[in-house]
PDB file of N, CA and C in Angstrom:
ATOM      1  N   UNK A   1     -43.106 114.158 171.994  1.00  0.00           N
ATOM      2  CA  UNK A   1     -42.477 113.486 170.887  1.00  0.00           C
ATOM      3  C   UNK A   1     -43.423 112.403 170.368  1.00  0.00           C
ATOM      4  N   UNK A   2     -43.378 112.142 169.101  1.00  0.00           N
ATOM      5  CA  UNK A   2     -44.205 111.112 168.508  1.00  0.00           C
ATOM      6  C   UNK A   2     -43.536 110.543 167.277  1.00  0.00           C
ATOM      7  N   UNK A   3     -44.179 109.561 166.703  1.00  0.00           N
ATOM      8  CA  UNK A   3     -43.670 108.910 165.501  1.00  0.00           C
ATOM      9  C   UNK A   3     -44.202 109.603 164.257  1.00  0.00           C
ATOM     10  N   UNK A   4     -43.423 109.571 163.183  1.00  0.00           N
ATOM     11  CA  UNK A   4     -43.962 109.930 161.880  1.00  0.00           C
ATOM     12  C   UNK A   4     -44.739 108.721 161.371  1.00  0.00           C
ATOM     13  N   UNK A   5     -45.745 108.977 160.537  1.00  0.00           N
ATOM     14  CA  UNK A   5     -46.565 107.896 159.993  1.00  0.00           C
ATOM     15  C   UNK A   5     -46.478 107.921 158.472  1.00  0.00           C
ATOM     16  N   UNK A   6     -46.142 106.767 157.903  1.00  0.00           N
ATOM     17  CA  UNK A   6     -46.126 106.620 156.452  1.00  0.00           C
ATOM     18  C   UNK A   6     -47.511 106.160 156.009  1.00  0.00           C
ATOM     19  N   UNK A   7     -48.076 106.859 155.041  1.00  0.00           N
ATOM     20  CA  UNK A   7     -49.383 106.520 154.477  1.00  0.00           C
ATOM     21  C   UNK A   7     -49.155 106.084 153.037  1.00  0.00           C
ATOM     22  N   UNK A   8     -49.275 104.791 152.788  1.00  0.00           N
ATOM     23  CA  UNK A   8     -49.035 104.252 151.452  1.00  0.00           C
ATOM     24  C   UNK A   8     -50.333 103.719 150.863  1.00  0.00           C
ATOM     25  N   UNK A   9     -50.619 104.087 149.628  1.00  0.00           N
ATOM     26  CA  UNK A   9     -51.818 103.597 148.955  1.00  0.00           C
ATOM     27  C   UNK A   9     -51.548 102.162 148.511  1.00  0.00           C
ATOM     28  N   UNK A  10     -52.347 101.214 149.043  1.00  0.00           N
ATOM     29  CA  UNK A  10     -52.125  99.800 148.723  1.00  0.00           C
ATOM     30  C   UNK A  10     -53.165  99.236 147.764  1.00  0.00           C
ATOM     31  N   UNK A  11     -54.308  99.930 147.612  1.00  0.00           N
ATOM     32  CA  UNK A  11     -55.285  99.503 146.610  1.00  0.00           C
ATOM     33  C   UNK A  11     -56.175 100.678 146.237  1.00  0.00           C
ATOM     34  N   UNK A  12     -56.710 100.622 145.011  1.00  0.00           N
ATOM     35  CA  UNK A  12     -57.643 101.635 144.533  1.00  0.00           C
ATOM     36  C   UNK A  12     -58.767 100.948 143.769  1.00  0.00           C
ATOM     37  N   UNK A  13     -59.906 101.639 143.670  1.00  0.00           N
ATOM     38  CA  UNK A  13     -61.078 101.067 143.003  1.00  0.00           C
ATOM     39  C   UNK A  13     -60.978 101.153 141.487  1.00  0.00           C
ATOM     40  N   UNK A  14     -60.183 102.073 140.958  1.00  0.00           N
ATOM     41  CA  UNK A  14     -60.041 102.204 139.510  1.00  0.00           C
ATOM     42  C   UNK A  14     -58.968 101.272 138.974  1.00  0.00           C
ATOM     43  N   UNK A  15     -58.758 101.301 137.678  1.00  0.00           N
ATOM     44  CA  UNK A  15     -57.740 100.436 137.095  1.00  0.00           C
ATOM     45  C   UNK A  15     -56.322 100.861 137.477  1.00  0.00           C
ATOM     46  N   UNK A  16     -56.032 102.169 137.385  1.00  0.00           N
ATOM     47  CA  UNK A  16     -54.691 102.656 137.693  1.00  0.00           C
ATOM     48  C   UNK A  16     -54.686 103.652 138.835  1.00  0.00           C
ATOM     49  N   UNK A  17     -55.783 104.361 138.996  1.00  0.00           N
ATOM     50  CA  UNK A  17     -55.896 105.336 140.085  1.00  0.00           C
ATOM     51  C   UNK A  17     -57.360 105.443 140.462  1.00  0.00           C
ATOM     52  N   UNK A  18     -57.613 106.015 141.648  1.00  0.00           N
ATOM     53  CA  UNK A  18     -59.009 106.146 142.072  1.00  0.00           C
ATOM     54  C   UNK A  18     -59.714 107.178 141.195  1.00  0.00           C
ATOM     55  N   UNK A  19     -61.005 107.143 141.207  1.00  0.00           N
ATOM     56  CA  UNK A  19     -61.795 108.055 140.388  1.00  0.00           C
ATOM     57  C   UNK A  19     -62.058 109.392 141.077  1.00  0.00           C
ATOM     58  N   UNK A  20     -61.529 109.576 142.278  1.00  0.00           N
ATOM     59  CA  UNK A  20     -61.725 110.836 143.006  1.00  0.00           C
ATOM     60  C   UNK A  20     -60.912 111.962 142.400  1.00  0.00           C
ATOM     61  N   UNK A  21     -61.094 113.140 142.961  1.00  0.00           N
ATOM     62  CA  UNK A  21     -60.432 114.337 142.436  1.00  0.00           C
ATOM     63  C   UNK A  21     -58.913 114.271 142.525  1.00  0.00           C
ATOM     64  N   UNK A  22     -58.356 113.614 143.534  1.00  0.00           N
ATOM     65  CA  UNK A  22     -56.908 113.605 143.722  1.00  0.00           C
ATOM     66  C   UNK A  22     -56.205 112.591 142.821  1.00  0.00           C
ATOM     67  N   UNK A  23     -56.953 111.665 142.224  1.00  0.00           N
ATOM     68  CA  UNK A  23     -56.368 110.642 141.341  1.00  0.00           C
ATOM     69  C   UNK A  23     -55.245 109.862 142.032  1.00  0.00           C
ATOM     70  N   UNK A  24     -55.531 109.392 143.230  1.00  0.00           N
ATOM     71  CA  UNK A  24     -54.573 108.620 144.016  1.00  0.00           C
ATOM     72  C   UNK A  24     -54.258 107.320 143.285  1.00  0.00           C
ATOM     73  N   UNK A  25     -52.979 106.937 143.279  1.00  0.00           N
ATOM     74  CA  UNK A  25     -52.534 105.712 142.607  1.00  0.00           C
ATOM     75  C   UNK A  25     -51.881 104.768 143.607  1.00  0.00           C
ATOM     76  N   UNK A  26     -51.942 103.475 143.318  1.00  0.00           N
ATOM     77  CA  UNK A  26     -51.245 102.494 144.153  1.00  0.00           C
ATOM     78  C   UNK A  26     -49.770 102.865 144.185  1.00  0.00           C
ATOM     79  N   UNK A  27     -49.198 102.826 145.373  1.00  0.00           N
ATOM     80  CA  UNK A  27     -47.794 103.143 145.549  1.00  0.00           C
ATOM     81  C   UNK A  27     -47.523 104.575 145.984  1.00  0.00           C
ATOM     82  N   UNK A  28     -48.539 105.461 145.891  1.00  0.00           N
ATOM     83  CA  UNK A  28     -48.338 106.821 146.408  1.00  0.00           C
ATOM     84  C   UNK A  28     -48.000 106.726 147.890  1.00  0.00           C
ATOM     85  N   UNK A  29     -47.023 107.517 148.320  1.00  0.00           N
ATOM     86  CA  UNK A  29     -46.607 107.524 149.727  1.00  0.00           C
ATOM     87  C   UNK A  29     -46.621 108.958 150.237  1.00  0.00           C
ATOM     88  N   UNK A  30     -47.216 109.123 151.415  1.00  0.00           N
ATOM     89  CA  UNK A  30     -47.273 110.408 152.096  1.00  0.00           C
ATOM     90  C   UNK A  30     -46.737 110.190 153.507  1.00  0.00           C
ATOM     91  N   UNK A  31     -45.896 111.095 153.985  1.00  0.00           N
ATOM     92  CA  UNK A  31     -45.371 111.010 155.345  1.00  0.00           C
ATOM     93  C   UNK A  31     -46.022 112.122 156.163  1.00  0.00           C
ATOM     94  N   UNK A  32     -46.602 111.742 157.300  1.00  0.00           N
ATOM     95  CA  UNK A  32     -47.256 112.712 158.173  1.00  0.00           C
ATOM     96  C   UNK A  32     -46.470 112.786 159.479  1.00  0.00           C
ATOM     97  N   UNK A  33     -46.027 113.994 159.807  1.00  0.00           N
ATOM     98  CA  UNK A  33     -45.287 114.240 161.038  1.00  0.00           C
ATOM     99  C   UNK A  33     -46.055 115.186 161.937  1.00  0.00           C
ATOM    100  N   UNK A  34     -45.385 115.672 162.946  1.00  0.00           N
ATOM    101  CA  UNK A  34     -46.026 116.528 163.946  1.00  0.00           C
ATOM    102  C   UNK A  34     -46.594 117.806 163.342  1.00  0.00           C
ATOM    103  N   UNK A  35     -45.902 118.403 162.385  1.00  0.00           N
ATOM    104  CA  UNK A  35     -46.337 119.681 161.829  1.00  0.00           C
ATOM    105  C   UNK A  35     -46.811 119.564 160.389  1.00  0.00           C
ATOM    106  N   UNK A  36     -47.227 118.386 159.988  1.00  0.00           N
ATOM    107  CA  UNK A  36     -47.649 118.168 158.611  1.00  0.00           C
ATOM    108  C   UNK A  36     -49.126 118.492 158.439  1.00  0.00           C
ATOM    109  N   UNK A  37     -49.455 119.432 157.554  1.00  0.00           N
ATOM    110  CA  UNK A  37     -50.870 119.626 157.210  1.00  0.00           C
ATOM    111  C   UNK A  37     -51.294 118.482 156.292  1.00  0.00           C
ATOM    112  N   UNK A  38     -52.487 118.508 155.776  1.00  0.00           N
ATOM    113  CA  UNK A  38     -52.894 117.483 154.817  1.00  0.00           C
ATOM    114  C   UNK A  38     -51.824 117.419 153.732  1.00  0.00           C
ATOM    115  N   UNK A  39     -51.259 116.240 153.488  1.00  0.00           N
ATOM    116  CA  UNK A  39     -50.180 116.124 152.507  1.00  0.00           C
ATOM    117  C   UNK A  39     -50.625 116.554 151.106  1.00  0.00           C
ATOM    118  N   UNK A  40     -49.754 117.273 150.427  1.00  0.00           N
ATOM    119  CA  UNK A  40     -50.028 117.732 149.079  1.00  0.00           C
ATOM    120  C   UNK A  40     -50.292 116.524 148.174  1.00  0.00           C
ATOM    121  N   UNK A  41     -51.407 116.533 147.501  1.00  0.00           N
ATOM    122  CA  UNK A  41     -51.763 115.454 146.595  1.00  0.00           C
ATOM    123  C   UNK A  41     -52.712 114.428 147.187  1.00  0.00           C
ATOM    124  N   UNK A  42     -52.925 114.463 148.505  1.00  0.00           N
ATOM    125  CA  UNK A  42     -53.850 113.515 149.132  1.00  0.00           C
ATOM    126  C   UNK A  42     -55.248 114.121 149.149  1.00  0.00           C
ATOM    127  N   UNK A  43     -56.231 113.319 148.853  1.00  0.00           N
ATOM    128  CA  UNK A  43     -57.628 113.736 148.891  1.00  0.00           C
ATOM    129  C   UNK A  43     -57.981 114.210 150.309  1.00  0.00           C
ATOM    130  N   UNK A  44     -58.684 115.323 150.408  1.00  0.00           N
ATOM    131  CA  UNK A  44     -59.063 115.870 151.718  1.00  0.00           C
ATOM    132  C   UNK A  44     -59.966 114.915 152.486  1.00  0.00           C
ATOM    133  N   UNK A  45     -60.863 114.207 151.797  1.00  0.00           N
ATOM    134  CA  UNK A  45     -61.744 113.251 152.485  1.00  0.00           C
ATOM    135  C   UNK A  45     -60.925 112.101 153.061  1.00  0.00           C
ATOM    136  N   UNK A  46     -59.938 111.642 152.316  1.00  0.00           N
ATOM    137  CA  UNK A  46     -59.076 110.572 152.822  1.00  0.00           C
ATOM    138  C   UNK A  46     -58.324 111.045 154.053  1.00  0.00           C
ATOM    139  N   UNK A  47     -57.747 112.249 153.980  1.00  0.00           N
ATOM    140  CA  UNK A  47     -56.982 112.750 155.121  1.00  0.00           C
ATOM    141  C   UNK A  47     -57.866 112.885 156.353  1.00  0.00           C
ATOM    142  N   UNK A  48     -59.098 113.334 156.173  1.00  0.00           N
ATOM    143  CA  UNK A  48     -60.023 113.467 157.304  1.00  0.00           C
ATOM    144  C   UNK A  48     -60.282 112.111 157.960  1.00  0.00           C
ATOM    145  N   UNK A  49     -60.371 111.054 157.159  1.00  0.00           N
ATOM    146  CA  UNK A  49     -60.593 109.711 157.703  1.00  0.00           C
ATOM    147  C   UNK A  49     -59.330 109.147 158.341  1.00  0.00           C
ATOM    148  N   UNK A  50     -58.182 109.457 157.773  1.00  0.00           N
ATOM    149  CA  UNK A  50     -56.918 108.926 158.262  1.00  0.00           C
ATOM    150  C   UNK A  50     -56.421 109.629 159.526  1.00  0.00           C
ATOM    151  N   UNK A  51     -56.713 110.904 159.654  1.00  0.00           N
ATOM    152  CA  UNK A  51     -56.118 111.718 160.708  1.00  0.00           C
ATOM    153  C   UNK A  51     -56.319 111.169 162.132  1.00  0.00           C
ATOM    154  N   UNK A  52     -57.517 110.735 162.520  1.00  0.00           N
ATOM    155  CA  UNK A  52     -57.660 110.204 163.889  1.00  0.00           C
ATOM    156  C   UNK A  52     -56.796 108.958 164.130  1.00  0.00           C
ATOM    157  N   UNK A  53     -56.676 108.113 163.117  1.00  0.00           N
ATOM    158  CA  UNK A  53     -55.855 106.909 163.252  1.00  0.00           C
ATOM    159  C   UNK A  53     -54.375 107.296 163.298  1.00  0.00           C
ATOM    160  N   UNK A  54     -53.985 108.226 162.435  1.00  0.00           N
ATOM    161  CA  UNK A  54     -52.607 108.721 162.432  1.00  0.00           C
ATOM    162  C   UNK A  54     -52.248 109.280 163.809  1.00  0.00           C
ATOM    163  N   UNK A  55     -53.129 110.077 164.379  1.00  0.00           N
ATOM    164  CA  UNK A  55     -52.872 110.684 165.683  1.00  0.00           C
ATOM    165  C   UNK A  55     -52.688 109.617 166.753  1.00  0.00           C
ATOM    166  N   UNK A  56     -53.544 108.619 166.771  1.00  0.00           N
ATOM    167  CA  UNK A  56     -53.415 107.542 167.759  1.00  0.00           C
ATOM    168  C   UNK A  56     -52.097 106.788 167.577  1.00  0.00           C
ATOM    169  N   UNK A  57     -51.748 106.504 166.338  1.00  0.00           N
ATOM    170  CA  UNK A  57     -50.510 105.761 166.080  1.00  0.00           C
ATOM    171  C   UNK A  57     -49.269 106.585 166.401  1.00  0.00           C
ATOM    172  N   UNK A  58     -49.346 107.892 166.214  1.00  0.00           N
ATOM    173  CA  UNK A  58     -48.187 108.751 166.449  1.00  0.00           C
ATOM    174  C   UNK A  58     -47.757 108.743 167.913  1.00  0.00           C
ATOM    175  N   UNK A  59     -48.717 108.591 168.814  1.00  0.00           N
ATOM    176  CA  UNK A  59     -48.408 108.753 170.229  1.00  0.00           C
ATOM    177  C   UNK A  59     -48.537 107.471 171.040  1.00  0.00           C
ATOM    178  N   UNK A  60     -48.528 106.316 170.375  1.00  0.00           N
ATOM    179  CA  UNK A  60     -48.582 105.051 171.107  1.00  0.00           C
ATOM    180  C   UNK A  60     -47.685 104.027 170.427  1.00  0.00           C
ATOM    181  N   UNK A  61     -47.279 103.047 171.189  1.00  0.00           N
ATOM    182  CA  UNK A  61     -46.455 101.964 170.650  1.00  0.00           C
ATOM    183  C   UNK A  61     -47.287 100.969 169.845  1.00  0.00           C
ATOM    184  N   UNK A  62     -48.563 100.849 170.192  1.00  0.00           N
ATOM    185  CA  UNK A  62     -49.453  99.913 169.504  1.00  0.00           C
ATOM    186  C   UNK A  62     -50.899 100.331 169.763  1.00  0.00           C
ATOM    187  N   UNK A  63     -51.762 100.026 168.806  1.00  0.00           N
ATOM    188  CA  UNK A  63     -53.192 100.254 168.984  1.00  0.00           C
ATOM    189  C   UNK A  63     -53.908  98.930 168.752  1.00  0.00           C
ATOM    190  N   UNK A  64     -55.119  98.817 169.238  1.00  0.00           N
ATOM    191  CA  UNK A  64     -55.838  97.547 169.147  1.00  0.00           C
ATOM    192  C   UNK A  64     -56.233  97.171 167.726  1.00  0.00           C
ATOM    193  N   UNK A  65     -56.306  98.129 166.827  1.00  0.00           N
ATOM    194  CA  UNK A  65     -56.749  97.822 165.467  1.00  0.00           C
ATOM    195  C   UNK A  65     -55.596  97.550 164.504  1.00  0.00           C
ATOM    196  N   UNK A  66     -54.346  97.603 164.984  1.00  0.00           N
ATOM    197  CA  UNK A  66     -53.215  97.357 164.100  1.00  0.00           C
ATOM    198  C   UNK A  66     -53.140  95.898 163.685  1.00  0.00           C
ATOM    199  N   UNK A  67     -52.739  95.704 162.454  1.00  0.00           N
ATOM    200  CA  UNK A  67     -52.474  94.371 161.938  1.00  0.00           C
ATOM    201  C   UNK A  67     -50.966  94.200 161.958  1.00  0.00           C
ATOM    202  N   UNK A  68     -50.522  92.982 162.079  1.00  0.00           N
ATOM    203  CA  UNK A  68     -49.082  92.783 162.067  1.00  0.00           C
ATOM    204  C   UNK A  68     -48.423  93.623 163.129  1.00  0.00           C
ATOM    205  N   UNK A  69     -47.312  94.176 162.798  1.00  0.00           N
ATOM    206  CA  UNK A  69     -46.561  94.955 163.779  1.00  0.00           C
ATOM    207  C   UNK A  69     -46.387  96.383 163.273  1.00  0.00           C
ATOM    208  N   UNK A  70     -47.147  97.297 163.847  1.00  0.00           N
ATOM    209  CA  UNK A  70     -46.954  98.695 163.552  1.00  0.00           C
ATOM    210  C   UNK A  70     -47.636  99.237 162.323  1.00  0.00           C
ATOM    211  N   UNK A  71     -48.674  98.564 161.828  1.00  0.00           N
ATOM    212  CA  UNK A  71     -49.398  99.131 160.696  1.00  0.00           C
ATOM    213  C   UNK A  71     -50.878  98.774 160.769  1.00  0.00           C
ATOM    214  N   UNK A  72     -51.689  99.546 160.062  1.00  0.00           N
ATOM    215  CA  UNK A  72     -53.098  99.227 159.892  1.00  0.00           C
ATOM    216  C   UNK A  72     -53.559  99.788 158.553  1.00  0.00           C
ATOM    217  N   UNK A  73     -54.618  99.237 158.015  1.00  0.00           N
ATOM    218  CA  UNK A  73     -55.177  99.683 156.747  1.00  0.00           C
ATOM    219  C   UNK A  73     -56.457 100.467 157.003  1.00  0.00           C
ATOM    220  N   UNK A  74     -56.594 101.602 156.302  1.00  0.00           N
ATOM    221  CA  UNK A  74     -57.771 102.457 156.432  1.00  0.00           C
ATOM    222  C   UNK A  74     -58.292 102.756 155.035  1.00  0.00           C
ATOM    223  N   UNK A  75     -59.598 102.593 154.856  1.00  0.00           N
ATOM    224  CA  UNK A  75     -60.236 102.862 153.563  1.00  0.00           C
ATOM    225  C   UNK A  75     -60.803 104.277 153.590  1.00  0.00           C
ATOM    226  N   UNK A  76     -60.648 104.986 152.472  1.00  0.00           N
ATOM    227  CA  UNK A  76     -61.191 106.339 152.392  1.00  0.00           C
ATOM    228  C   UNK A  76     -62.721 106.283 152.488  1.00  0.00           C
ATOM    229  N   UNK A  77     -63.369 107.384 152.834  1.00  0.00           N
ATOM    230  CA  UNK A  77     -64.821 107.391 153.005  1.00  0.00           C
ATOM    231  C   UNK A  77     -65.603 106.962 151.755  1.00  0.00           C
ATOM    232  N   UNK A  78     -65.054 107.203 150.580  1.00  0.00           N
ATOM    233  CA  UNK A  78     -65.732 106.803 149.346  1.00  0.00           C
ATOM    234  C   UNK A  78     -65.471 105.347 148.983  1.00  0.00           C
ATOM    235  N   UNK A  79     -64.591 104.694 149.714  1.00  0.00           N
ATOM    236  CA  UNK A  79     -64.249 103.305 149.421  1.00  0.00           C
ATOM    237  C   UNK A  79     -63.371 103.156 148.192  1.00  0.00           C
ATOM    238  N   UNK A  80     -62.764 104.239 147.758  1.00  0.00           N
ATOM    239  CA  UNK A  80     -61.981 104.203 146.515  1.00  0.00           C
ATOM    240  C   UNK A  80     -60.523 103.838 146.722  1.00  0.00           C
ATOM    241  N   UNK A  81     -59.957 104.178 147.853  1.00  0.00           N
ATOM    242  CA  UNK A  81     -58.534 103.927 148.098  1.00  0.00           C
ATOM    243  C   UNK A  81     -58.339 103.364 149.497  1.00  0.00           C
ATOM    244  N   UNK A  82     -57.385 102.435 149.611  1.00  0.00           N
ATOM    245  CA  UNK A  82     -56.994 101.884 150.901  1.00  0.00           C
ATOM    246  C   UNK A  82     -55.567 102.317 151.185  1.00  0.00           C
ATOM    247  N   UNK A  83     -55.390 102.892 152.364  1.00  0.00           N
ATOM    248  CA  UNK A  83     -54.083 103.384 152.783  1.00  0.00           C
ATOM    249  C   UNK A  83     -53.537 102.468 153.885  1.00  0.00           C
ATOM    250  N   UNK A  84     -52.278 102.110 153.783  1.00  0.00           N
ATOM    251  CA  UNK A  84     -51.599 101.381 154.855  1.00  0.00           C
ATOM    252  C   UNK A  84     -50.820 102.405 155.663  1.00  0.00           C
ATOM    253  N   UNK A  85     -51.160 102.526 156.934  1.00  0.00           N
ATOM    254  CA  UNK A  85     -50.484 103.448 157.840  1.00  0.00           C
ATOM    255  C   UNK A  85     -49.438 102.669 158.632  1.00  0.00           C
ATOM    256  N   UNK A  86     -48.211 103.136 158.562  1.00  0.00           N
ATOM    257  CA  UNK A  86     -47.103 102.458 159.222  1.00  0.00           C
ATOM    258  C   UNK A  86     -46.356 103.436 160.113  1.00  0.00           C
ATOM    259  N   UNK A  87     -46.115 103.031 161.344  1.00  0.00           N
ATOM    260  CA  UNK A  87     -45.378 103.836 162.308  1.00  0.00           C
ATOM    261  C   UNK A  87     -43.896 103.758 161.956  1.00  0.00           C
ATOM    262  N   UNK A  88     -43.277 104.908 161.771  1.00  0.00           N
ATOM    263  CA  UNK A  88     -41.843 104.957 161.472  1.00  0.00           C
ATOM    264  C   UNK A  88     -41.071 105.197 162.767  1.00  0.00           C
ATOM    265  N   UNK A  89     -40.203 104.288 163.093  1.00  0.00           N
ATOM    266  CA  UNK A  89     -39.448 104.397 164.352  1.00  0.00           C
ATOM    267  C   UNK A  89     -38.045 104.883 164.065  1.00  0.00           C
TER     268      UNK A  89
END
């Protein structure tokens, strides 16, 4: 058993959305669960960067890199979007 993880876009490098192919916008939310493939609409490069952190958060109560309580911020490899990952209990 593990937690679902909410991935919310909290900042982007463009004015309204990132300049990448997926056109991620602030406020986009993706939920990743046990059987979730890369969420529809999320950039594949972002998902590749997020996945190891998501996996660690899914199966632990806390990780050393979390800020606050139950979340951490991860920047996509291109530096275009920042995702806040939050453990859903």
